[in-house]
Each structure stands twice: as structure tokens, then as C-alpha cells.
Short mmCIF file of C-alpha atoms in Angstrom, two decimals:
data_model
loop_
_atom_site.label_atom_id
_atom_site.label_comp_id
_atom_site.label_asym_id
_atom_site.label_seq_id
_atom_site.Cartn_x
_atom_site.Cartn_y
_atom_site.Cartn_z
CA UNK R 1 0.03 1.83 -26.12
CA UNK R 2 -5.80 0.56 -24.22
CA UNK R 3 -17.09 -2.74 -23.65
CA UNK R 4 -22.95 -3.31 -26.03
CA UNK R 5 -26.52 -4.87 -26.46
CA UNK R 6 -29.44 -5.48 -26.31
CA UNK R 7 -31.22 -6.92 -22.52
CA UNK R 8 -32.78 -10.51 -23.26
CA UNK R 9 -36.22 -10.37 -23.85
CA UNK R 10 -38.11 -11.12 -21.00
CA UNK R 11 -41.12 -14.13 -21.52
CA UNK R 12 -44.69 -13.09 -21.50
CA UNK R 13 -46.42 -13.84 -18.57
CA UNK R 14 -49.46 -15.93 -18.67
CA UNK R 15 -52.70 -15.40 -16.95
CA UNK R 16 -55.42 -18.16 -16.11
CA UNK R 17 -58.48 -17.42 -17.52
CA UNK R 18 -61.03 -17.13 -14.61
CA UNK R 19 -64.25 -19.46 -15.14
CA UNK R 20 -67.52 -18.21 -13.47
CA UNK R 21 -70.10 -19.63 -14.76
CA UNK R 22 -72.76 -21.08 -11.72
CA UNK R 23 -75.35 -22.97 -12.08
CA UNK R 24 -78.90 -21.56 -10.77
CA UNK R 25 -78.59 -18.07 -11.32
CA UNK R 26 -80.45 -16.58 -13.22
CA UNK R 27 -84.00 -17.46 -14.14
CA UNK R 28 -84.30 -20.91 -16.02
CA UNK R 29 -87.11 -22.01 -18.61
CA UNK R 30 -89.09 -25.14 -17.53
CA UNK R 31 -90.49 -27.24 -20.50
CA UNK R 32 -94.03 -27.99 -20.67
CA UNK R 33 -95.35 -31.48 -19.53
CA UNK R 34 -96.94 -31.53 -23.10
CA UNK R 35 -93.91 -31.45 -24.71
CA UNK R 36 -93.01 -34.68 -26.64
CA UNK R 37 -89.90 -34.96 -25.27
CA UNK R 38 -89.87 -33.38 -21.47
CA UNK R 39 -88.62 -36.64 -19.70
CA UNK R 40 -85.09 -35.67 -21.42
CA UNK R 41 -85.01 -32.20 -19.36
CA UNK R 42 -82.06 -33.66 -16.90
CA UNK R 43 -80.39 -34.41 -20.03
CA UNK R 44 -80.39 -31.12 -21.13
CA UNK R 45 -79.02 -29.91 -18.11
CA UNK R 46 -76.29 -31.66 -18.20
CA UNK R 47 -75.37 -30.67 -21.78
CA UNK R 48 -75.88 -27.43 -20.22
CA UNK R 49 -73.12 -27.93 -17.77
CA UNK R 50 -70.80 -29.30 -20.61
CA UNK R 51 -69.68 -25.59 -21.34
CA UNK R 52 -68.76 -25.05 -18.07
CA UNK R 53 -66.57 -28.07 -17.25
CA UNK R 54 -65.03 -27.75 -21.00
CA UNK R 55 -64.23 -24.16 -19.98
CA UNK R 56 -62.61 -25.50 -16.50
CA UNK R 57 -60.36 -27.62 -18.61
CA UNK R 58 -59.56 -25.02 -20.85
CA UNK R 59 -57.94 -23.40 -17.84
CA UNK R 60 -56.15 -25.98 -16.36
CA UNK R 61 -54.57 -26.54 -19.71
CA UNK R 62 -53.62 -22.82 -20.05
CA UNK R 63 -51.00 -23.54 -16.89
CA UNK R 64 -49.14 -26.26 -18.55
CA UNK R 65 -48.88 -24.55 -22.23
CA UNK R 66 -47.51 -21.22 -20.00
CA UNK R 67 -45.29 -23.71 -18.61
CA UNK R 68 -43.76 -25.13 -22.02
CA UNK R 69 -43.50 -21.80 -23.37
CA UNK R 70 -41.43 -20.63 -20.45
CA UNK R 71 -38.11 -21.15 -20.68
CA UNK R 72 -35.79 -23.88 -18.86
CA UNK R 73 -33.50 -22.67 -16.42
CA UNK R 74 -30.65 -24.00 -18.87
CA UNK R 75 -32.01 -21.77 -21.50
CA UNK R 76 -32.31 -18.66 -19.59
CA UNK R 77 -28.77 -19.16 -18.58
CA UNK R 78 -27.52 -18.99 -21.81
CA UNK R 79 -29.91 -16.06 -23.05
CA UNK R 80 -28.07 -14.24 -19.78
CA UNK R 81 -24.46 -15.23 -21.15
CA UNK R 82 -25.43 -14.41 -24.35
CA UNK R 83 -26.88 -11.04 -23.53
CA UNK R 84 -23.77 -9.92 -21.33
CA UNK R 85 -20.91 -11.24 -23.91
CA UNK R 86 -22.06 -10.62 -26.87
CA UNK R 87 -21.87 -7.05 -26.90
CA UNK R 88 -20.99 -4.36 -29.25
CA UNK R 89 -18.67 -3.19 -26.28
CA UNK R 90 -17.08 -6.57 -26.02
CA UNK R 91 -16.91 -6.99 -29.70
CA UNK R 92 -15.24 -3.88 -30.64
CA UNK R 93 -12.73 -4.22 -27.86
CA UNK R 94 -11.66 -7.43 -29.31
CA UNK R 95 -11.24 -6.39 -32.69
CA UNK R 96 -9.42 -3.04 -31.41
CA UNK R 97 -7.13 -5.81 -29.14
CA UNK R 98 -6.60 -7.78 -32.18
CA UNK R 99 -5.25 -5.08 -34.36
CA UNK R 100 -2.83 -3.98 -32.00
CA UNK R 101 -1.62 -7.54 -31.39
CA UNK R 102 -1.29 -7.59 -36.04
CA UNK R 103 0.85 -4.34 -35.18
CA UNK R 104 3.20 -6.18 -32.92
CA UNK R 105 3.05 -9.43 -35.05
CA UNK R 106 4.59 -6.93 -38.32
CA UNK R 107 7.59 -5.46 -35.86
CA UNK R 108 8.38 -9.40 -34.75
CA UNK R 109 7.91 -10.49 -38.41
CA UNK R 110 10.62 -7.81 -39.88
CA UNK R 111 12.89 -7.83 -36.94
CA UNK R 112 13.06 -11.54 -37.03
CA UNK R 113 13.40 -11.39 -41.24
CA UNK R 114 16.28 -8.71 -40.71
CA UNK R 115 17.88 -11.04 -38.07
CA UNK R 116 17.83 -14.27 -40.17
CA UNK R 117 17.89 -13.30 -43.74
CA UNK R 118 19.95 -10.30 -42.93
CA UNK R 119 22.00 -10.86 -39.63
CA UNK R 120 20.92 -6.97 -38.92
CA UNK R 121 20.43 -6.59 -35.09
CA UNK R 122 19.63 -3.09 -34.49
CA UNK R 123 16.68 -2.80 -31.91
CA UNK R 124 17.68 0.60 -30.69
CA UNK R 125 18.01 2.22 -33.96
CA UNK R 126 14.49 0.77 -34.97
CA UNK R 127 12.90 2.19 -32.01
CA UNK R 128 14.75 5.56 -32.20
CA UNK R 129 13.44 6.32 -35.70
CA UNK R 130 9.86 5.09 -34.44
CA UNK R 131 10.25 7.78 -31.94
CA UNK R 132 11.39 10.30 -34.09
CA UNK R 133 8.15 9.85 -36.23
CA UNK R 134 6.07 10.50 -32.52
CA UNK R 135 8.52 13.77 -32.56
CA UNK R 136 7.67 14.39 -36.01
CA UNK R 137 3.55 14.33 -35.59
CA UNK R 138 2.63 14.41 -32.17
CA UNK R 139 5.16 16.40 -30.69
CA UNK R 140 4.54 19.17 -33.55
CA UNK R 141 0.99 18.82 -33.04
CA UNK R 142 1.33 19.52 -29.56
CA UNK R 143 3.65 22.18 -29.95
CA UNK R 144 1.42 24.35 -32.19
CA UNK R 145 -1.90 23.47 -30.40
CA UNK R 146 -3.92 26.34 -28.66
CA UNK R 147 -6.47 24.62 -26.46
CA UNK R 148 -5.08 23.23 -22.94
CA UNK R 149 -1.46 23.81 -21.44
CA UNK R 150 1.21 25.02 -23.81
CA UNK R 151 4.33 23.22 -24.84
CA UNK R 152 6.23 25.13 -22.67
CA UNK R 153 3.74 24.82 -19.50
CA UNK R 154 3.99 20.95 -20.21
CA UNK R 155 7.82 21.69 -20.14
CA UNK R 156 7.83 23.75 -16.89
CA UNK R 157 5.39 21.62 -14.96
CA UNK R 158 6.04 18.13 -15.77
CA UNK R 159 9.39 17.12 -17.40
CA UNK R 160 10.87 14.81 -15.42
CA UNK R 161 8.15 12.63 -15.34
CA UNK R 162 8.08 12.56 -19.06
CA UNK R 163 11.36 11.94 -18.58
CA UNK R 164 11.12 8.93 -16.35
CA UNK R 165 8.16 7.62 -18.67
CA UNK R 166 10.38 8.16 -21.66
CA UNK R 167 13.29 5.73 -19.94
CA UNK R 168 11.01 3.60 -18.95
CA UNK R 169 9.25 2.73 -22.77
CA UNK R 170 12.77 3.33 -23.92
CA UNK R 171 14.64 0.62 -22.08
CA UNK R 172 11.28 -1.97 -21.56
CA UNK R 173 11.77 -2.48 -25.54
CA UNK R 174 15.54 -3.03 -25.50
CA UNK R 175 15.75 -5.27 -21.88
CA UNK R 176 13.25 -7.58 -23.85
CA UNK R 177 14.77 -7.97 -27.36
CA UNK R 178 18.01 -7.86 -25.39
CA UNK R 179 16.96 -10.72 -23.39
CA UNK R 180 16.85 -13.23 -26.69
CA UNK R 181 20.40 -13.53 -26.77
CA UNK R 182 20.86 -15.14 -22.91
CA UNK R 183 18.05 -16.98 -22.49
CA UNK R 184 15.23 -19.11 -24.46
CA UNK R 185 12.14 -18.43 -26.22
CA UNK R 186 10.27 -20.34 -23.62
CA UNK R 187 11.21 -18.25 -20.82
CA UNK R 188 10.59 -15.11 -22.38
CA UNK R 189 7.78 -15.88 -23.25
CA UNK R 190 6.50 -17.09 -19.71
CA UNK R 191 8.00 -14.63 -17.69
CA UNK R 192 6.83 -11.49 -20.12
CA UNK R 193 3.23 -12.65 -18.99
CA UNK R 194 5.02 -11.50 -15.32
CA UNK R 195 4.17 -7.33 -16.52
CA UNK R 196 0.64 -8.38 -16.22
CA UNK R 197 -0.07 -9.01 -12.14
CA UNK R 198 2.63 -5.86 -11.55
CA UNK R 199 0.37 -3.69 -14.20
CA UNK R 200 -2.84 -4.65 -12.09
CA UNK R 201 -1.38 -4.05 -8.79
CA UNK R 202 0.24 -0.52 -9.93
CA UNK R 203 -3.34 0.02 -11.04
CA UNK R 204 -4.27 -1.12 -8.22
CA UNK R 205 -2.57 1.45 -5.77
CA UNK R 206 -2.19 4.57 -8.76
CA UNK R 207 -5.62 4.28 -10.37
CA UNK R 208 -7.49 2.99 -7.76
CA UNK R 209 -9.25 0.35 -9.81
CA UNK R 210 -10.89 -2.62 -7.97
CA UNK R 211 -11.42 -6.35 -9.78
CA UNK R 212 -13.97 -8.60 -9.47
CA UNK R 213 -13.18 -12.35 -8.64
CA UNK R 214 -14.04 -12.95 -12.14
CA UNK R 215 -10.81 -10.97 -13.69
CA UNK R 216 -8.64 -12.99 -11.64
CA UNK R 217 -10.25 -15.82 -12.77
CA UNK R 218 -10.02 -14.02 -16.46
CA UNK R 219 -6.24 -13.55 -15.79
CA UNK R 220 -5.64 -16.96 -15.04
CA UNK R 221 -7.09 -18.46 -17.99
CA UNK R 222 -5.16 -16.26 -20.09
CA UNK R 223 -1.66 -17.12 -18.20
CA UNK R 224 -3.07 -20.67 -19.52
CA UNK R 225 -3.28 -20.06 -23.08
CA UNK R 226 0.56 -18.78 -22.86
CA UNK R 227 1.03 -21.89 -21.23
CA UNK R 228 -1.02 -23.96 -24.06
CA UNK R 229 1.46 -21.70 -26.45
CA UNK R 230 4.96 -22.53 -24.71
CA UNK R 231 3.94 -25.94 -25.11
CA UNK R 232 2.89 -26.19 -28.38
CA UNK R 233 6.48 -24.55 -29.12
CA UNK R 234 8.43 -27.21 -27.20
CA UNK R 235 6.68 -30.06 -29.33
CA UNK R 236 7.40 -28.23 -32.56
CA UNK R 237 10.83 -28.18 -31.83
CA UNK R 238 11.42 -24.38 -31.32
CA UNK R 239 13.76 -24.32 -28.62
CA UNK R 240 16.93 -24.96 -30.58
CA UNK R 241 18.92 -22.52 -28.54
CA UNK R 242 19.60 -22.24 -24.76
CA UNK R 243 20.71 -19.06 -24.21
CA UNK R 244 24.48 -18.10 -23.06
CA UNK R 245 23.46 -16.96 -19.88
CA UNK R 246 19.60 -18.20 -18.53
CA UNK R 247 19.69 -16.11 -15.40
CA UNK R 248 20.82 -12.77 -16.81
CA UNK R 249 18.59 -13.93 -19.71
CA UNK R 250 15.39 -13.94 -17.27
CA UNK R 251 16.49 -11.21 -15.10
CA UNK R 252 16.27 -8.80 -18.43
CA UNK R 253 12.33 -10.35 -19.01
CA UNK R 254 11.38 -9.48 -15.48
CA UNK R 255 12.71 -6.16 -15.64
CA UNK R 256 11.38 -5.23 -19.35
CA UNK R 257 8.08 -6.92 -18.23
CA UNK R 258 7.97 -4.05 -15.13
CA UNK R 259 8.89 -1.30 -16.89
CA UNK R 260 5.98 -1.99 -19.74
CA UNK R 261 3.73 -1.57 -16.74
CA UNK R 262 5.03 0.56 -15.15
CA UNK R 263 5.12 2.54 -19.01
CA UNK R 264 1.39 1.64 -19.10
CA UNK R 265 -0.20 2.69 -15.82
CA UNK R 266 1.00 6.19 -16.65
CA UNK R 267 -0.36 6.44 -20.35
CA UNK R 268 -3.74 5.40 -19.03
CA UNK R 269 -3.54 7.91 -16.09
CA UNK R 270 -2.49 10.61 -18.77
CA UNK R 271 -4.55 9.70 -21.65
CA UNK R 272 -7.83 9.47 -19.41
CA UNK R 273 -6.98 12.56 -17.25
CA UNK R 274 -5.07 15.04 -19.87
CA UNK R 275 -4.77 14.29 -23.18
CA UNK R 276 -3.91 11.48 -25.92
CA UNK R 277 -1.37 13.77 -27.82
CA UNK R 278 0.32 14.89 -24.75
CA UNK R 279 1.16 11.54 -24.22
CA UNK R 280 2.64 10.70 -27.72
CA UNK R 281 4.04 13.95 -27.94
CA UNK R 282 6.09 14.06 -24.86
CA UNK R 283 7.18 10.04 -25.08
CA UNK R 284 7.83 11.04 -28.76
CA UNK R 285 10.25 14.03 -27.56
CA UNK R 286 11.80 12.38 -24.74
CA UNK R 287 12.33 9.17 -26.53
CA UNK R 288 13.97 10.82 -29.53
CA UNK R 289 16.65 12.02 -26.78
CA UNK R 290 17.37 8.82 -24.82
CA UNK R 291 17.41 6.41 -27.78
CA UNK R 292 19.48 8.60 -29.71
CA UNK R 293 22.12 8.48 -26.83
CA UNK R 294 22.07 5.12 -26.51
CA UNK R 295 21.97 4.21 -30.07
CA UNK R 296 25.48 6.45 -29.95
CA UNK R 297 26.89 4.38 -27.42
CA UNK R 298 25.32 0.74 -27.82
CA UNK R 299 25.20 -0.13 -31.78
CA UNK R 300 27.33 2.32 -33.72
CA UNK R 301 29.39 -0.71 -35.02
CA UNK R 302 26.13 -2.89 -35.43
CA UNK R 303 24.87 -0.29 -38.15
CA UNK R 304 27.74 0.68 -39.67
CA UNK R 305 28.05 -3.40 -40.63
CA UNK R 306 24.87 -3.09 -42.36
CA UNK R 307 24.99 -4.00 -46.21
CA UNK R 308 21.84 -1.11 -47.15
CA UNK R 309 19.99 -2.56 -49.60
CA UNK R 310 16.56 -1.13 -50.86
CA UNK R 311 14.97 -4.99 -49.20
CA UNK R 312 16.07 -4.17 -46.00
CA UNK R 313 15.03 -0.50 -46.23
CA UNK R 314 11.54 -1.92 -46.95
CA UNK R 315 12.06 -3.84 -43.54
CA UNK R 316 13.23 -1.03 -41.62
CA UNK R 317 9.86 1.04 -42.88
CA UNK R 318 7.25 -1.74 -42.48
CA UNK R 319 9.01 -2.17 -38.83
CA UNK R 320 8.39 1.85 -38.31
CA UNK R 321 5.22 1.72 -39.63
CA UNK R 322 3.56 -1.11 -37.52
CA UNK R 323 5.45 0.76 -34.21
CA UNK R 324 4.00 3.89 -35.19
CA UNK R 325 0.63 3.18 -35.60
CA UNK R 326 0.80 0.84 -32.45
CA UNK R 327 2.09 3.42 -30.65
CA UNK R 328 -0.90 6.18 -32.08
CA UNK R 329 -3.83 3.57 -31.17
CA UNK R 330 -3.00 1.85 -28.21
CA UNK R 331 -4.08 5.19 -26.34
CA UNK R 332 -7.29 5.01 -28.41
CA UNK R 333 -7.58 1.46 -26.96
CA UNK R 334 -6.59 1.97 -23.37
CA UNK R 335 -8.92 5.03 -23.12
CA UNK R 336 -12.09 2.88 -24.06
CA UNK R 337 -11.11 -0.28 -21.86
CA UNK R 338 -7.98 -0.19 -19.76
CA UNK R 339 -4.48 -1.08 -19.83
CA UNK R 340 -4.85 -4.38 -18.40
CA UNK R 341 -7.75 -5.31 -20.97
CA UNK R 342 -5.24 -4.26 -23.67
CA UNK R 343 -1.92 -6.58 -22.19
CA UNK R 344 -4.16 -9.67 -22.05
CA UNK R 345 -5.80 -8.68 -25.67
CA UNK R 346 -1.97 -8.54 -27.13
CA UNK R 347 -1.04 -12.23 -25.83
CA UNK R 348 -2.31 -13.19 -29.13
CA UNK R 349 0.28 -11.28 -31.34
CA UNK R 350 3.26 -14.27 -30.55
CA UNK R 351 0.55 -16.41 -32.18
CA UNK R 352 -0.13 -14.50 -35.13
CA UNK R 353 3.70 -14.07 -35.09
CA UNK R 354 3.89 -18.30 -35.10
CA UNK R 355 1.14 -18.76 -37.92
CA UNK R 356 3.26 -16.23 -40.39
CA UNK R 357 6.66 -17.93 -39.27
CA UNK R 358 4.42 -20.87 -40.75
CA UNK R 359 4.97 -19.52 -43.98
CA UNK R 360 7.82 -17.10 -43.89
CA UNK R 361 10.41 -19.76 -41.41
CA UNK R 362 8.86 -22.95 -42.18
CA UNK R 363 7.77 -23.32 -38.48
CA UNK R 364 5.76 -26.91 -37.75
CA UNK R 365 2.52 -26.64 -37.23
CA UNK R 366 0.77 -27.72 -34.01
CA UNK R 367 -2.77 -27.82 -33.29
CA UNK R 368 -2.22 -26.35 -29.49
CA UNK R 369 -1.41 -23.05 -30.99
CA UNK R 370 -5.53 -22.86 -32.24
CA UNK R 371 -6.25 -23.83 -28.42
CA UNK R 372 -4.39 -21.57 -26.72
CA UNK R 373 -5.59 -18.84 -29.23
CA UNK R 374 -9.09 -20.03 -27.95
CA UNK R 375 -8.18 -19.96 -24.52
CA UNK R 376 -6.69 -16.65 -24.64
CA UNK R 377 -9.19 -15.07 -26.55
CA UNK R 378 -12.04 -17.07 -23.87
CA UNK R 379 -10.03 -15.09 -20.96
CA UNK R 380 -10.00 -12.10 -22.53
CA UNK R 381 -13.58 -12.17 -23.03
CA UNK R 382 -14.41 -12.93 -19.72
CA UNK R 383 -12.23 -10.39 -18.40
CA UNK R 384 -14.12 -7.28 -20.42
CA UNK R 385 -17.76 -8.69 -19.48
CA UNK R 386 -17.30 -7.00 -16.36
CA UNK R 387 -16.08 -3.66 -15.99
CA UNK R 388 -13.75 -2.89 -13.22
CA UNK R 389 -15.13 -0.36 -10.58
CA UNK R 390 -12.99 2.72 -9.70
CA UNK R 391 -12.66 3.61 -5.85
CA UNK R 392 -13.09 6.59 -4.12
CA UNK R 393 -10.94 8.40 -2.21
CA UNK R 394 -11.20 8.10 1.40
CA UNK R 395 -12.51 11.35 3.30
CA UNK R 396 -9.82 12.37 6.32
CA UNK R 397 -12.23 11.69 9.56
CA UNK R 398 -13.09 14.74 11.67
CA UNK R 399 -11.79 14.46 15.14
CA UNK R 400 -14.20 14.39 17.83
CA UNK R 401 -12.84 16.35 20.40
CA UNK R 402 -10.84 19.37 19.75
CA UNK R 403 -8.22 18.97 22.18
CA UNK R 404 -6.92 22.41 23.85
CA UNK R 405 -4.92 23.68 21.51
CA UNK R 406 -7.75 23.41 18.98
CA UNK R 407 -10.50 24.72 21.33
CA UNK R 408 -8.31 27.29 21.81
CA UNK R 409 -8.67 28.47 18.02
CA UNK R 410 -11.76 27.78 18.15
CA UNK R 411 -12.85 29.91 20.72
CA UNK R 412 -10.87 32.79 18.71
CA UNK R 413 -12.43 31.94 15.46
CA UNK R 414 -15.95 32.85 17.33
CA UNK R 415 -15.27 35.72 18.90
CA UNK R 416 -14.18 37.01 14.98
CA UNK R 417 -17.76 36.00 14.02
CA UNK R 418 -20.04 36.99 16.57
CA UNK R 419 -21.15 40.51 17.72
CA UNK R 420 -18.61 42.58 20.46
CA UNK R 421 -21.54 42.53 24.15
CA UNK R 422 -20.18 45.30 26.30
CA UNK R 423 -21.88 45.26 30.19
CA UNK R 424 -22.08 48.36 32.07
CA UNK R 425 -22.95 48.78 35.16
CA UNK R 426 -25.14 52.03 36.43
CA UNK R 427 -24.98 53.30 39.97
CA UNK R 428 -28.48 52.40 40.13
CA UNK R 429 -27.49 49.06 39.88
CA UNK R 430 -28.81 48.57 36.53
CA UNK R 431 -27.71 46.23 33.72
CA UNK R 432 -27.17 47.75 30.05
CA UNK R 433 -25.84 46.01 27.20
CA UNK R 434 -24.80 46.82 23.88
CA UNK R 435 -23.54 45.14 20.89
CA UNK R 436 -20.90 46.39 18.09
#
């Protein structure tokens, strides 16, 4: 339902060798005038200053090989991209992201192969019997566990949130399937990108977390990829439908959109300050209840139509299945990064959705759909190579003056703390004083 390297190696610094050699120190030999070949003595001094001026060029040239070696400002650039994106952090976060986006693409695949092979529409029965597996594990788990609060304390202390969390998850996943039969697949799929600027202001004001100009910038080159998407699905000729009712149709996006962040701000409060199976376990419970009501109300008739058939109980299981376990990792996921990371890391599931449709609904192909799964993927990079930075609380200032009523007190808190100083006077006009 939610960042690892190595620091480029620095280069080696170079140091100028130092040439001292001087002439006339030292004591010199002089050749005898009797030697055959003594006029050549100035000669051999200047061979003898060949070492030293060979040795001066040796260290001018040890400047300019130091200064190939180094590297050029374009190359230390990318070692410094390199170093900071290419993580093990970043990495496993994206494969983590990716997986839960393959979870989402199997509930899209088998809801859409129940809808058009089938004509089964049943989204509240397929999320009430993912709940009832949460019931089935986590709430059990939780139930019988004997570290932390109790079942019961959880009950006591903190059921109606659960229960507003529960309503929340609950009726985010209907408003949104719901909202396929009003409006298009364009719009949804635009204005579903509008849960992710409410889920980083909630986190904003709830979890206190602070971005950096660079996950705006992150965000927006995400929002761009969905773009890139939408349009690659207008020029494959996807948008065969327009909706009996557009406005209704985009006022059910908006509000599914808000719940699922309003849904995720409080798993990532409750899975990073109490406890992963408290979260599954109470959604699980609470879930169970309000789906089951609606299912009741909303879709008897829809699944008493249904022609059961052991092919479309293979659907309804592989649907369960890729809910369940995207419901059991996504706090796994949220707890390492956070749960805007995670919403821009699942904008890739409609395209894994697109390239199976390929296959299984004959979909055209269009190469903008490996663009904007570039440019979503470049985004989401960009926005886990910088962690977000948590704010602390402000302290309540101290007044500066007391006032009366507070001097007051205080004046009555000292007299509690210091020593009782009783006076008494003598008739000798002396002074004695003594303390409790």
C-alpha cells in the first residue's frame, strides 16, 4: 500500500618535484694544465649543468601530465551523477516500485478479461474477498500476537479511525472503477495523477515532510510521462467510448484520487510509527465490514447474473492474489521510501497494463508508450536521489514577562521552595533570625 554506493573516487593529487641542485657548492676538482685535454674544462661544465636543466624540465612537465590525468569538469559531473543515482538504495526502490506496479497490472488485466470476455462487473465483490484474505492473515495474526497493544486495546483506543481509513480504501477503489462507465479513459487517467499533489500536501501538514525543488521538478516530469501515455492512447485509437456522463465521470476520479491519499498518508504514519500488521489487520477487519454491506446493497443482481465457470474462478483468484500481495508489500515499500515515492513508482502499471493488452486485446502499438515509460521511470529516479527531510516541531516560546497574574504564582511557587526567615525583635533592640 511504500534509497546505496559507493563515493566517487577522488583523483590523486600530484606534487612537483622540487629541483635543488646549485651550482658552486660544494668543492669542485680543477684539471691539471698538463692534462691533454684541459682547454675543454668549460665544456665539461656545461655537461655538468645538463642534469640540472633536464631535471627543471622534468618538472615543468610533471604539471601538465597532473593536468591530463585530472579529470574535465564534464567528467567529474557525471562521476557525481553517477555516484548519487546509481545506488543500491535507488535501485532496490525501483525494482520494489516496479513489482507493485506488475501487482496492479494482474488486477487491471483480469478485471478487464472478466469485463470483455465475460461481461462480469463486480468490483466490490473482488475487493471484499481481497479483504477478507487481510481478515484471514493479518487480522488473526494480530489478534493472537503478544508483543505491543492487544487486539482489544487497538479496539478501545483507536476504532474509528480504522474505521474512517477502512471507508476511505474501501470507496477510493470503487469511485475509480466506478468512474469508467461516465467518463473516458483519457480523463481517468489524467485526473488520477490529481491524488499525487493532495498526497504531498497531506504529507506535507500530517508528516511534516519538506521537498526539495528537485521533487517538484521530479513530480513534474512524471505528470509528463502520463501525459506522453494519454497521448500515445489517443493515436492508437483507444478512446472509442465517451462516457454517459463526463462530469460525474471526473468528479468520481477526483474524489477516488483523494481518498487514495488520504488512504496513504495514514498507512505511512502507522506503518512507520506502530506497526505493519496493525495496519493490514485493522484495514483487513474494517474492510471485510464495509464492503460486505455494500456488496449487499450495490451488486447482488450483478453476481447472481454470473455464469460460474472454473475460467472465471481462475480470474477471480489471480485478481485476489495480485490485491493481496499488493496490499501485504506496499507497507514494506512505503516504510523504506515514502508514500509519494511509491504513487509516482506505480504510474508505470497502466503501461505494463497497455503492453499485455498488446497481446491479450490486440491493442496498437505506439512507440510513445516506451517514452513515457522512460520519462516516468527518469522522474522517479530523480525524485528518490534526494531524500526528503522531516521537520521538527516548533517549541511554544516562553513569554518574557510574567504578567501579574503569573508573577503572582510565581511568587507562591518560591515561597514553597525556599526556607520559612522569622525576625524577632529583642528589647535590646537586637535582630535574630531563624530559618525553618
Amino acid at each position: 500500500m511504500p534509497r546505496l554506493g559507493a563515493a566517487p573516487r577522488r583523483a590523486q593529487s600530484w606534487v612537483r618535484p622540487l629541483a635543488k641542485g646549485k651550482l658552486g657548492q660544494g668543492r669542485q676538482a680543477t684539471l691539471p694544465s698538463s692534462f691533454p685535454h684541459g682547454g675543454q674544462g668549460a665544456a665539461g661544465q656545461r655537461r655538468a649543468m645538463e642534469p640540472a636543466g633536464a631535471g627543471a624540465e622534468a618538472g615543468a612537465e610533471a604539471p601538465q601530465e597532473a593536468a591530463a590525468a585530472a579529470p574535465s569538469p564534464r567528467r567529474r559531473l557525471l562521476a557525481q551523477l553517477g555516484a548519487k543515482l546509481c545506488t543500491w538504495h535507488i535501485l532496490k526502490t525501483i525494482l520494489l516500485g516496479q513489482m507493485l506496479s506488475l501487482f496492479i497490472c494482474g488486477t487491471a488485466v483480469t478485471s478487464q478479461y472478466l469485463a470483455e470476455q465475460y461481461q462480469v462487473n463486480t468490483p466490490m465483490l473482488q475487493s471484499f474477498i481481497n479483504y477478507f484474505l487481510l481478515l484471514l492473515v493479518y487480522t488473526t495474526i494480530l489478534a493472537f500476537r503478544t508483543d505491543g497493544d492487544s487486539f482489544l486495546q487497538i479496539l478501545k483506543q483507536r476504532w474509528w479511525k480504522y474505521l474512517f481509513l477502512g471507508l476511505a480504501d474501501v470507496e477510493a477503489n470503487y469511485t475509480i472503477v466506478k468512474a469508467y462507465q461516465y467518463t473516458t479513459l483519457t480523463s481517468v487517467q489524467l485526473l488520477d495523477c490529481f491524488g499525487i499533489p493532495v498526497l504531498m500536501a497531506l504529507s506535507w501538514f500530517i508528516l511534516r515532510a519538506r521537498y526539495r525543488l528537485i521533487h517538484f521538478i521530479a513530480v513534474a516530469v512524471c505528470l509528463l510521462g502520463v501525459g506522453t501515455m494519454v497521448g500515445a492512447d489517443i493515436l492508437a485509437g483507444r478512446q472509442d467510448s465517451e462516457g454517459s456522463d463526463v462530469v460525474i465521470g471526473d468528479v468520481l476520479v477526483l474524489l477516488g484520487a483523494s481518498l487514495y491519499a488520504i488512504s496513504n498518508v495514514s498507512e505511512e504514519y502507522i506503518v512507520k510509527n506502530l506497526s505493519r500488521v496493525e495496519f493490514l489487520g485493522m484495514v483487513g477487519l474494517f474492510g471485510t465490514i464495509i464492503s460486505g454491506l455494500q456488496l449487499a446493497i450495490v451488486e447482488h443482481r450483478d453476481i447472481m447474473r454470473i455464469q460460474w465457470n472454473w475460467k472465471i474462478a481462475l480470474l477471480f483468484a489471480v485478481f485476489a492474489l495480485c490485491m493481496f500481495g499488493l496490499y501485504s508489500f506496499m507497507p514494506v515499500v512505503i516504510k523504506v521510501t515514502s508514500a509519494t515515492s511509491v504513487n509516482l513508482g506505480i504510474l508505470t502499471a497502466d503501461l505494463y497494463s497497455l503492453f499485455f493488452g498488446l497481446f491479450l486485446f490486440y491493442y496498437k502499438f505506439s512507440g510513445l508508450y516506451i517514452l513515457s515509460f522512460v520519462i516516468i521511470m527518469v522522474g522517479f529516479i530523480l525524485y528518490c536521489s534526494t531524500p526528503t527531510r522531516t521537520a521538527e516541531p516548533t517549541a511554544v516560546p516562553q513569554p518574557r514577562s510574567t504578567g501579574l497574574d503569573n508573577a503572582g504564582l510565581k511568587l507562591e511557587e518560591n515561597d514553597s521552595q525556599t526556607p520559612a526567615v522569622t525576625v524577632q525583635f529583642t528589647r535590646e533592640e537586637s535582630v535574630v533570625v531563624s530559618t525553618d
